[in-house]
């Protein structure tokens, strides 16, 4: 073991965001940068001597190099055992599943989620705690504080190990076990879902495409969908994980999952389409020429959960992030269970799941999950849909339309203004905050403001308070408009405008969301002066 002393206080500290530390690969390649951060993680933890750590990543460029370094630092710091996915691979939900199953002390996940990879792309590192979920803010803050004052790190002076070779090796005195990244996750999915029914569905000729976007879910989807459930080979497309995701942007939305969208819009579209992101925690659900919004998807899963073995005894509650549509609230009301509204970011669901206040949770940003792990889970959502399709024997579109007929439709859209000037975005938000005291009762188009606030959240379990989580405006007709600045962007600021209206009139349910929301979109401009502040007359991305 050797102790490396840093000559200068490094890098002005490394501040992990809600999803860990994400930077360009070249930043991570600076001498001592990764080492500094990993030592700072360990310095902010207690009593881990001899205990087990789980390590794996989404396979992007620098994944294996980083893992070799992490193993040596873990050994020098006294961990007893580290489990590593073969070839350094573990999807984010699979890492969470392994941490929980083996009751590990924690885990380190290497990923920049849906951000592009490769030598010029992004890399990321995140620490998860023993419940399998992302470290809470007090831990990430402590890590950051350590990065500001760190002067040395401990690293074992050992050779790199073979990450492809299954089984155990030693790094210093620490045991490293290379595990199959898929096995534990597969087993968990098999416990939750009716594999026999889904198998029968495929046997009956049901067609599907799963776009793994050359990211981590390829091996998982092939193993589960094609090998276990008998979907024909070719069901999984872009199934080989590549260090640069084939040059693509592994984000499962209508813009980036274009291979899948083209197939689903085509003449011979399969009956079901789905995609997942770089690290496997996001999902997109499609029918032939039909897009299921993530907000609707959460509501449909909740309404049909009783059809799925893992959830047949009912849901304790549902949780959704504040900007996610209220579709799930209508289901919760019908089921007579609570629906929690949390700030944006998966970490806010952790306590609710741990305390069994909520069973299902979701975000509008293509994240859906449950209490089976403590991360959102892309393939899980796809299997949940498959289980429902296998039981109901109806099309995706019919299931969603029947859902709207029963609960009403929450028309929904998110407008992103990416890469805007940070100061201008700040000014726009400040202007909004300064006016919201006067908005109540005012009329915008046909909508009268019922409430308006700067969203804050008190965690019902630990009572921690999160403020400044976005400006929320609710109208008397049930529509909502939310303005917030992204916390994950890397260039300038991203303004997100979330728009929602509610209709129980089935004759209107066929409308396109942009059409149905046109008036609200106009009023958003009226209220916030987006054009004036950002200089943009239209969003860069519409979802
Ligand atoms: C975005 C999404 C949010 C998600 C986060 C991490 O954050 O909106 O729902 O939890 O990525 O995947 P944002 O950029 O809006 O802060
Ligand atoms: Zn992700």
XYZ file of C-alpha atoms and ligand atoms in Angstrom:
560
model
C 0.000 0.000 0.000
C 1.229 3.492 -0.664
C 0.008 6.860 0.492
C -0.067 9.543 -2.158
C 0.237 13.069 -0.942
C -1.311 15.802 -3.004
C 0.797 18.905 -3.376
C -2.071 21.329 -3.837
C -5.626 21.444 -2.665
C -7.151 19.870 -5.719
C -9.665 21.073 -8.228
C -11.622 23.545 -6.066
C -13.527 20.588 -4.637
C -15.636 18.118 -6.562
C -19.275 18.782 -6.000
C -21.505 15.785 -6.635
C -24.972 16.713 -7.886
C -28.192 14.796 -7.345
C -26.849 12.008 -9.548
C -23.265 11.926 -8.327
C -20.249 13.586 -9.892
C -20.565 13.974 -13.666
C -17.841 15.526 -15.775
C -16.136 15.169 -19.127
C -13.871 12.110 -19.349
C -10.885 14.443 -19.729
C -11.660 15.972 -16.323
C -11.653 12.541 -14.690
C -8.358 11.783 -16.449
C -6.535 14.577 -14.617
C -3.940 13.194 -12.217
C -5.424 12.437 -8.781
C -8.923 13.607 -9.745
C -10.767 10.298 -9.465
C -8.541 9.163 -6.588
C -9.304 12.324 -4.680
C -13.037 11.834 -5.060
C -12.995 8.133 -4.161
C -10.877 8.775 -1.052
C -13.306 11.565 -0.127
C -16.204 9.117 -0.393
C -14.466 6.703 1.949
C -13.432 9.521 4.316
C -17.061 10.470 4.758
C -18.144 6.912 5.650
C -17.722 5.168 8.982
C -17.144 1.601 10.119
C -16.651 -0.054 6.763
C -13.499 -1.941 7.684
C -13.808 -5.548 6.482
C -17.170 -4.880 4.867
C -18.467 -5.393 1.336
C -18.672 -2.863 -1.464
C -20.381 -3.340 -4.857
C -18.764 -1.735 -7.909
C -19.886 -1.579 -11.528
C -20.797 0.784 -14.295
C -22.601 1.246 -17.573
C -19.606 0.231 -19.690
C -18.824 3.647 -21.051
C -15.284 4.751 -21.879
C -13.046 4.900 -18.763
C -15.289 2.459 -16.842
C -12.684 -0.278 -16.477
C -9.781 2.105 -15.841
C -11.757 3.779 -13.055
C -12.698 0.433 -11.518
C -9.059 -0.671 -11.300
C -8.253 2.526 -9.401
C -11.282 2.199 -7.123
C -10.328 -1.372 -6.209
C -6.837 -0.318 -5.161
C -8.142 2.575 -3.059
C -10.832 0.366 -1.473
C -8.155 -2.205 -0.570
C -5.890 0.417 0.973
C -8.793 1.815 2.985
C -9.663 -1.540 4.507
C -12.729 -2.877 2.712
C -12.948 -6.649 3.128
C -14.591 -7.561 -0.108
C -15.651 -5.942 -3.367
C -18.138 -7.432 -5.808
C -17.612 -6.280 -9.376
C -19.831 -7.009 -12.362
C -17.965 -8.981 -15.019
C -16.077 -6.647 -17.357
C -16.984 -3.864 -14.972
C -20.643 -3.932 -15.983
C -23.651 -3.381 -13.746
C -26.744 -1.417 -14.668
C -27.766 1.121 -12.041
C -30.863 -0.862 -10.949
C -28.865 -4.113 -10.957
C -26.211 -2.518 -8.734
C -28.996 -1.479 -6.378
C -30.403 -5.019 -6.434
C -26.986 -6.572 -5.668
C -26.308 -4.152 -2.781
C -29.685 -5.052 -1.255
C -29.512 -8.774 -1.861
C -26.026 -9.166 -0.376
C -26.622 -6.559 2.313
C -23.477 -4.806 1.220
C -22.179 -1.732 3.010
C -22.668 0.353 -0.139
C -21.753 0.611 -3.775
C -20.012 2.748 -6.336
C -21.719 3.140 -9.702
C -19.802 4.482 -12.671
C -22.106 6.198 -15.111
C -23.162 9.499 -16.576
C -26.618 8.017 -17.215
C -27.980 9.159 -20.576
C -25.127 11.561 -21.382
C -23.006 10.610 -24.426
C -19.857 8.571 -23.747
C -16.485 7.973 -25.398
C -13.164 9.799 -24.898
C -14.855 13.138 -25.601
C -18.051 12.275 -23.739
C -19.033 12.252 -20.097
C -18.135 10.047 -17.180
C -19.615 9.886 -13.715
C -19.329 8.324 -10.293
C -21.962 7.953 -7.631
C -22.041 6.440 -4.166
C -25.044 4.367 -3.063
C -25.790 3.451 0.535
C -26.774 0.115 2.059
C -30.466 0.384 1.122
C -29.278 0.345 -2.515
C -30.220 3.964 -3.160
C -28.219 7.097 -3.931
C -26.466 8.662 -0.962
C -28.619 11.291 0.728
C -27.620 14.927 0.659
C -25.857 14.859 4.019
C -23.490 12.194 2.651
C -22.882 13.927 -0.684
C -22.270 17.212 1.161
C -19.765 15.477 3.433
C -18.000 14.016 0.382
C -17.797 17.460 -1.128
C -16.384 18.944 2.090
C -13.690 16.277 2.060
C -12.748 17.035 -1.548
C -12.030 20.611 -0.468
C -9.531 19.696 2.212
C -8.081 16.349 1.171
C -4.288 16.199 1.119
C -3.617 12.506 0.621
C -5.208 9.285 -0.528
C -4.345 5.697 0.203
C -3.861 3.329 -2.703
C -2.654 -0.265 -2.844
C 0.452 -0.789 -4.892
C -0.848 -3.796 -6.810
C -1.291 -4.832 -10.410
C -4.569 -4.445 -12.294
C -6.799 -7.504 -12.110
C -8.633 -9.295 -14.896
C -12.204 -7.987 -14.785
C -13.363 -10.600 -17.287
C -12.411 -13.561 -15.126
C -15.311 -14.762 -12.949
C -14.443 -15.744 -9.395
C -12.254 -14.409 -6.602
C -8.868 -12.681 -6.550
C -6.990 -10.620 -4.007
C -6.092 -6.964 -4.236
C -3.778 -6.496 -1.297
C -5.684 -8.153 1.525
C -9.085 -7.431 0.033
C -11.056 -10.081 -1.850
C -12.477 -9.091 -5.209
C -15.233 -11.251 -6.584
C -16.187 -10.897 -10.225
C -19.901 -11.690 -10.516
C -22.263 -12.165 -13.419
C -23.931 -8.745 -13.748
C -27.251 -10.213 -14.858
C -27.985 -13.204 -12.566
C -29.241 -11.473 -9.403
C -31.269 -8.956 -11.378
C -32.844 -11.690 -13.515
C -33.862 -13.586 -10.402
C -35.490 -10.519 -8.879
C -37.499 -9.864 -12.054
C -38.619 -13.474 -12.093
C -39.942 -13.073 -8.543
C -41.965 -9.974 -9.455
C -43.438 -10.863 -12.824
C -45.373 -13.754 -14.296
C -42.709 -15.095 -16.657
C -44.963 -17.992 -17.745
C -47.692 -15.624 -18.930
C -45.240 -13.381 -20.730
C -43.641 -16.427 -22.339
C -47.061 -17.527 -23.569
C -47.630 -14.045 -24.958
C -44.467 -14.283 -27.075
C -45.368 -17.836 -28.083
C -48.676 -16.549 -29.425
C -46.720 -14.378 -31.880
C -46.665 -11.094 -29.943
C -44.046 -8.757 -31.410
C -41.813 -6.284 -29.671
C -38.608 -4.261 -30.103
C -36.409 -3.257 -27.224
C -33.811 -0.622 -28.055
C -30.824 -0.940 -25.717
C -29.151 2.001 -27.486
C -25.735 0.243 -27.332
C -25.785 0.796 -23.594
C -25.906 -1.348 -20.489
C -29.326 -2.990 -20.847
C -28.340 -5.035 -23.923
C -27.100 -8.077 -21.952
C -29.986 -7.836 -19.466
C -32.650 -7.529 -22.156
C -31.192 -10.358 -24.228
C -31.005 -12.636 -21.221
C -34.510 -11.889 -19.970
C -36.528 -11.142 -23.106
C -34.891 -13.414 -25.661
C -33.471 -16.250 -23.558
C -35.861 -16.545 -20.601
C -39.100 -15.265 -22.115
C -38.583 -16.663 -25.598
C -38.937 -13.450 -27.587
C -37.491 -14.050 -31.057
C -33.822 -13.085 -31.609
C -33.755 -9.558 -32.969
C -36.308 -8.364 -30.431
C -33.441 -6.526 -28.730
C -31.839 -4.005 -31.055
C -28.557 -2.120 -30.509
C -27.925 -4.756 -27.862
C -24.128 -4.693 -27.694
C -22.844 -2.214 -25.082
C -20.223 0.060 -26.644
C -17.853 2.446 -24.872
C -19.247 5.355 -26.860
C -22.791 3.974 -27.245
C -22.141 3.797 -30.995
C -21.774 7.583 -31.052
C -25.387 7.965 -29.932
C -27.015 9.779 -27.073
C -28.398 6.930 -24.943
C -31.527 8.696 -23.741
C -34.811 6.873 -24.364
C -37.023 9.659 -25.649
C -38.676 10.490 -28.955
C -35.653 12.484 -30.116
C -32.738 10.195 -29.295
C -34.273 6.714 -29.567
C -34.883 7.377 -33.264
C -34.107 3.811 -34.412
C -36.977 2.563 -32.293
C -39.281 5.475 -33.082
C -38.796 4.863 -36.844
C -39.692 1.194 -36.383
C -42.747 1.991 -34.256
C -43.931 4.611 -36.752
C -43.411 2.268 -39.712
C -45.916 0.136 -41.607
C -44.838 -3.121 -40.004
C -44.557 -1.796 -36.491
C -44.396 -4.444 -33.760
C -47.065 -4.412 -31.054
C -44.831 -3.029 -28.338
C -41.711 -0.868 -28.288
C -39.442 0.117 -25.418
C -36.039 1.633 -24.803
C -33.706 2.228 -21.897
C -30.835 4.634 -21.252
C -27.050 4.481 -20.745
C -27.143 2.972 -17.256
C -30.499 1.204 -17.536
C -32.656 3.200 -15.155
C -34.863 5.118 -17.610
C -37.535 3.723 -19.907
C -39.730 4.762 -22.800
C -42.903 2.857 -23.678
C -44.454 2.885 -27.169
C -47.255 1.205 -29.053
C -47.502 1.305 -32.856
C -47.582 5.058 -33.646
C -48.426 5.695 -30.015
C -46.321 7.293 -27.280
C -47.098 6.630 -23.631
C -45.977 9.600 -21.540
C -43.962 8.542 -18.486
C -46.605 10.203 -16.293
C -49.348 8.113 -17.898
C -47.165 5.023 -17.712
C -46.851 5.395 -13.926
C -50.624 5.779 -13.642
C -51.311 2.746 -15.848
C -48.858 0.579 -13.886
C -50.497 1.654 -10.623
C -54.013 0.985 -11.904
C -53.030 -2.486 -13.126
C -50.581 -3.491 -10.404
C -52.998 -6.054 -8.974
C -52.545 -8.085 -12.202
C -48.836 -8.542 -11.498
C -47.645 -11.161 -8.961
C -45.151 -8.891 -7.179
C -47.835 -6.269 -6.513
C -51.001 -8.367 -6.312
C -51.592 -7.494 -2.662
C -51.979 -3.841 -3.533
C -49.895 -0.705 -3.257
C -49.016 1.070 -0.014
C -48.954 4.374 -1.869
C -47.666 6.095 -4.977
C -45.048 8.825 -5.203
C -44.367 11.146 -8.105
C -42.105 14.127 -8.562
C -43.847 17.499 -8.494
C -43.583 18.194 -12.248
C -44.886 14.718 -13.128
C -48.531 14.898 -14.198
C -51.322 14.257 -11.731
C -52.484 11.161 -13.656
C -51.202 8.919 -10.844
C -53.076 11.005 -8.275
C -56.382 10.031 -9.889
C -55.480 6.358 -9.594
C -54.364 6.775 -5.973
C -57.667 8.423 -5.197
C -59.616 5.556 -6.746
C -57.501 3.020 -4.857
C -57.866 5.062 -1.679
C -54.107 5.243 -1.103
C -51.768 8.212 -0.635
C -49.987 9.917 -3.488
C -46.828 11.788 -2.460
C -45.549 14.760 -4.403
C -41.777 15.065 -4.072
C -39.137 17.375 -5.538
C -37.423 16.322 -8.770
C -34.790 13.614 -8.283
C -35.032 9.936 -7.450
C -33.409 10.305 -4.028
C -36.596 11.800 -2.604
C -38.373 8.457 -3.051
C -35.888 6.517 -0.910
C -37.374 7.290 2.501
C -40.945 6.745 1.268
C -39.997 3.315 -0.096
C -37.963 2.352 2.989
C -40.852 3.289 5.293
C -43.333 1.485 3.029
C -45.334 4.677 2.508
C -45.090 4.164 -1.268
C -44.717 1.086 -3.471
C -44.520 2.643 -6.950
C -42.872 5.893 -7.901
C -42.121 7.817 -11.037
C -40.894 10.944 -12.720
C -41.951 12.555 -15.983
C -38.342 12.269 -17.152
C -38.750 8.601 -18.154
C -38.118 7.218 -14.676
C -40.360 4.580 -13.127
C -39.681 2.187 -10.290
C -40.834 0.463 -7.151
C -39.736 -0.774 -3.757
C -37.886 -3.737 -5.357
C -34.725 -1.582 -5.569
C -33.858 2.003 -4.653
C -33.205 3.296 -8.155
C -35.525 3.785 -11.065
C -35.529 0.727 -13.276
C -35.952 0.732 -17.048
C -36.251 -2.973 -17.814
C -38.496 -3.493 -14.778
C -40.985 -0.993 -16.259
C -40.865 -2.826 -19.591
C -41.541 -6.190 -17.898
C -44.367 -4.639 -15.890
C -45.978 -3.505 -19.151
C -45.405 -6.912 -20.731
C -47.081 -8.593 -17.760
C -50.099 -6.296 -18.087
C -50.245 -6.848 -21.867
C -50.063 -10.614 -21.315
C -52.947 -10.562 -18.838
C -55.200 -8.051 -20.558
C -54.563 -9.202 -24.136
C -55.204 -5.689 -25.416
C -53.018 -3.253 -27.310
C -50.936 -0.582 -25.584
C -53.154 2.057 -27.111
C -56.400 0.427 -25.954
C -55.095 0.071 -22.413
C -54.122 3.744 -22.263
C -57.366 4.961 -23.877
C -59.460 2.895 -21.488
C -57.386 4.344 -18.670
C -58.171 7.898 -19.809
C -61.862 7.063 -20.170
C -61.955 5.850 -16.594
C -59.711 8.385 -14.835
C -59.660 11.331 -17.260
C -56.702 12.366 -19.370
C -53.884 14.565 -18.111
C -52.536 16.177 -21.266
C -48.882 16.737 -20.601
C -45.785 18.222 -22.158
C -42.363 19.419 -21.077
C -40.657 22.245 -22.957
C -36.915 22.533 -22.441
C -34.863 25.607 -23.251
C -31.367 24.192 -23.190
C -28.072 26.030 -22.924
C -29.570 29.404 -22.145
C -27.527 32.101 -20.457
C -27.368 31.235 -16.746
C -27.880 34.778 -15.573
C -30.869 35.314 -17.864
C -32.435 32.097 -16.598
C -31.839 33.188 -13.023
C -33.444 36.562 -13.720
C -36.481 34.899 -15.277
C -36.971 32.773 -12.176
C -36.456 35.715 -9.827
C -38.986 37.767 -11.756
C -41.459 34.887 -11.450
C -40.864 34.572 -7.723
C -41.369 38.277 -7.269
C -44.761 38.176 -9.003
C -46.287 35.065 -7.611
C -47.803 36.762 -4.609
C -50.097 38.620 -7.012
C -51.015 35.794 -9.370
C -53.727 34.139 -7.320
C -57.178 34.850 -8.769
C -55.728 36.323 -11.981
C -57.025 35.053 -15.290
C -54.736 33.891 -18.096
C -56.670 33.001 -21.236
C -59.432 30.806 -19.938
C -57.462 29.745 -16.848
C -57.819 31.320 -13.407
C -54.912 30.885 -10.988
C -55.922 28.914 -7.930
C -52.540 28.698 -6.210
C -48.985 29.583 -6.904
C -45.925 28.679 -4.895
C -42.231 28.050 -4.743
C -42.414 24.310 -4.207
C -40.898 23.019 -1.018
C -41.059 19.591 0.534
C -40.894 18.247 4.049
C -39.835 14.635 4.056
C -42.545 12.790 6.015
C -40.006 10.435 7.552
C -36.891 12.418 8.470
C -38.619 15.828 8.313
C -35.810 17.344 6.274
C -36.899 20.355 4.263
C -36.078 20.995 0.599
C -36.885 24.465 -0.685
C -36.680 26.192 -4.065
C -37.812 23.153 -6.019
C -39.572 25.035 -8.794
C -42.375 27.495 -9.308
C -45.746 25.800 -9.389
C -48.934 27.390 -10.661
C -52.246 25.565 -10.383
C -55.386 26.743 -12.163
C -59.006 26.288 -11.164
C -59.690 24.017 -14.153
C -57.097 21.504 -12.918
C -54.349 22.583 -15.277
C -50.837 23.270 -14.017
C -47.755 25.081 -15.185
C -44.334 24.624 -13.593
C -41.075 26.449 -14.139
C -37.774 25.132 -12.872
C -34.104 25.162 -13.739
C -32.431 21.842 -14.434
C -29.961 20.608 -11.863
C -28.178 18.221 -14.198
C -27.225 20.276 -17.261
C -23.550 20.852 -17.994
C -23.628 23.918 -20.278
C -25.354 27.166 -19.284
C -28.795 26.751 -17.783
C -31.747 24.671 -18.888
C -35.180 26.090 -18.242
C -37.879 23.441 -18.015
C -41.504 24.409 -18.463
C -43.991 21.682 -17.581
C -47.542 22.012 -18.869
C -50.563 19.985 -17.924
C -54.322 20.123 -18.399
C -57.013 17.702 -17.383
C -60.019 16.504 -19.365
C -62.707 13.957 -18.651
C -64.309 14.567 -22.038
C -63.552 11.392 -24.002
C -64.402 13.093 -27.307
C -61.245 15.210 -26.752
C -58.925 12.427 -25.658
C -57.606 11.772 -29.161
C -56.094 15.275 -29.346
C -52.375 15.748 -29.691
C -50.896 17.082 -26.425
C -49.401 20.221 -28.031
C -52.772 20.969 -29.580
C -54.632 20.429 -26.322
C -52.108 22.540 -24.420
C -51.785 25.338 -27.005
C -53.572 27.918 -24.892
C -51.563 27.058 -21.782
C -48.327 27.255 -23.783
C -49.257 30.781 -24.816
C -50.060 31.737 -21.235
C -46.697 30.368 -20.034
C -45.011 32.902 -22.285
C -47.351 35.590 -20.961
C -46.543 34.746 -17.334
C -42.799 34.154 -17.576
C -41.610 36.245 -20.527
C -39.476 33.372 -21.780
C -38.678 35.086 -25.061
C -37.702 38.317 -23.363
C -35.306 36.688 -20.933
C -33.821 33.845 -22.960
C -34.041 35.268 -26.452
C -35.623 31.990 -27.576
C -38.932 31.896 -29.352
C -39.303 28.152 -29.090
C -38.048 25.350 -26.871
C -35.036 23.271 -27.937
C -36.726 20.023 -26.919
C -40.420 19.238 -26.619
C -41.412 16.020 -24.905
C -33.362 15.389 -14.670
C -34.802 14.972 -14.573
C -35.082 14.372 -13.207
C -34.122 13.197 -12.961
C -32.699 13.679 -13.145
C -31.704 12.525 -13.020
O -33.081 16.386 -13.714
O -35.680 16.060 -14.800
O -36.418 13.946 -13.147
O -34.287 12.698 -11.664
O -32.542 14.269 -14.433
O -31.935 11.527 -13.975
P -33.068 17.956 -14.063
O -32.097 18.163 -15.204
O -34.459 18.325 -14.482
O -32.649 18.633 -12.780
Zn -29.903 6.803 -16.238
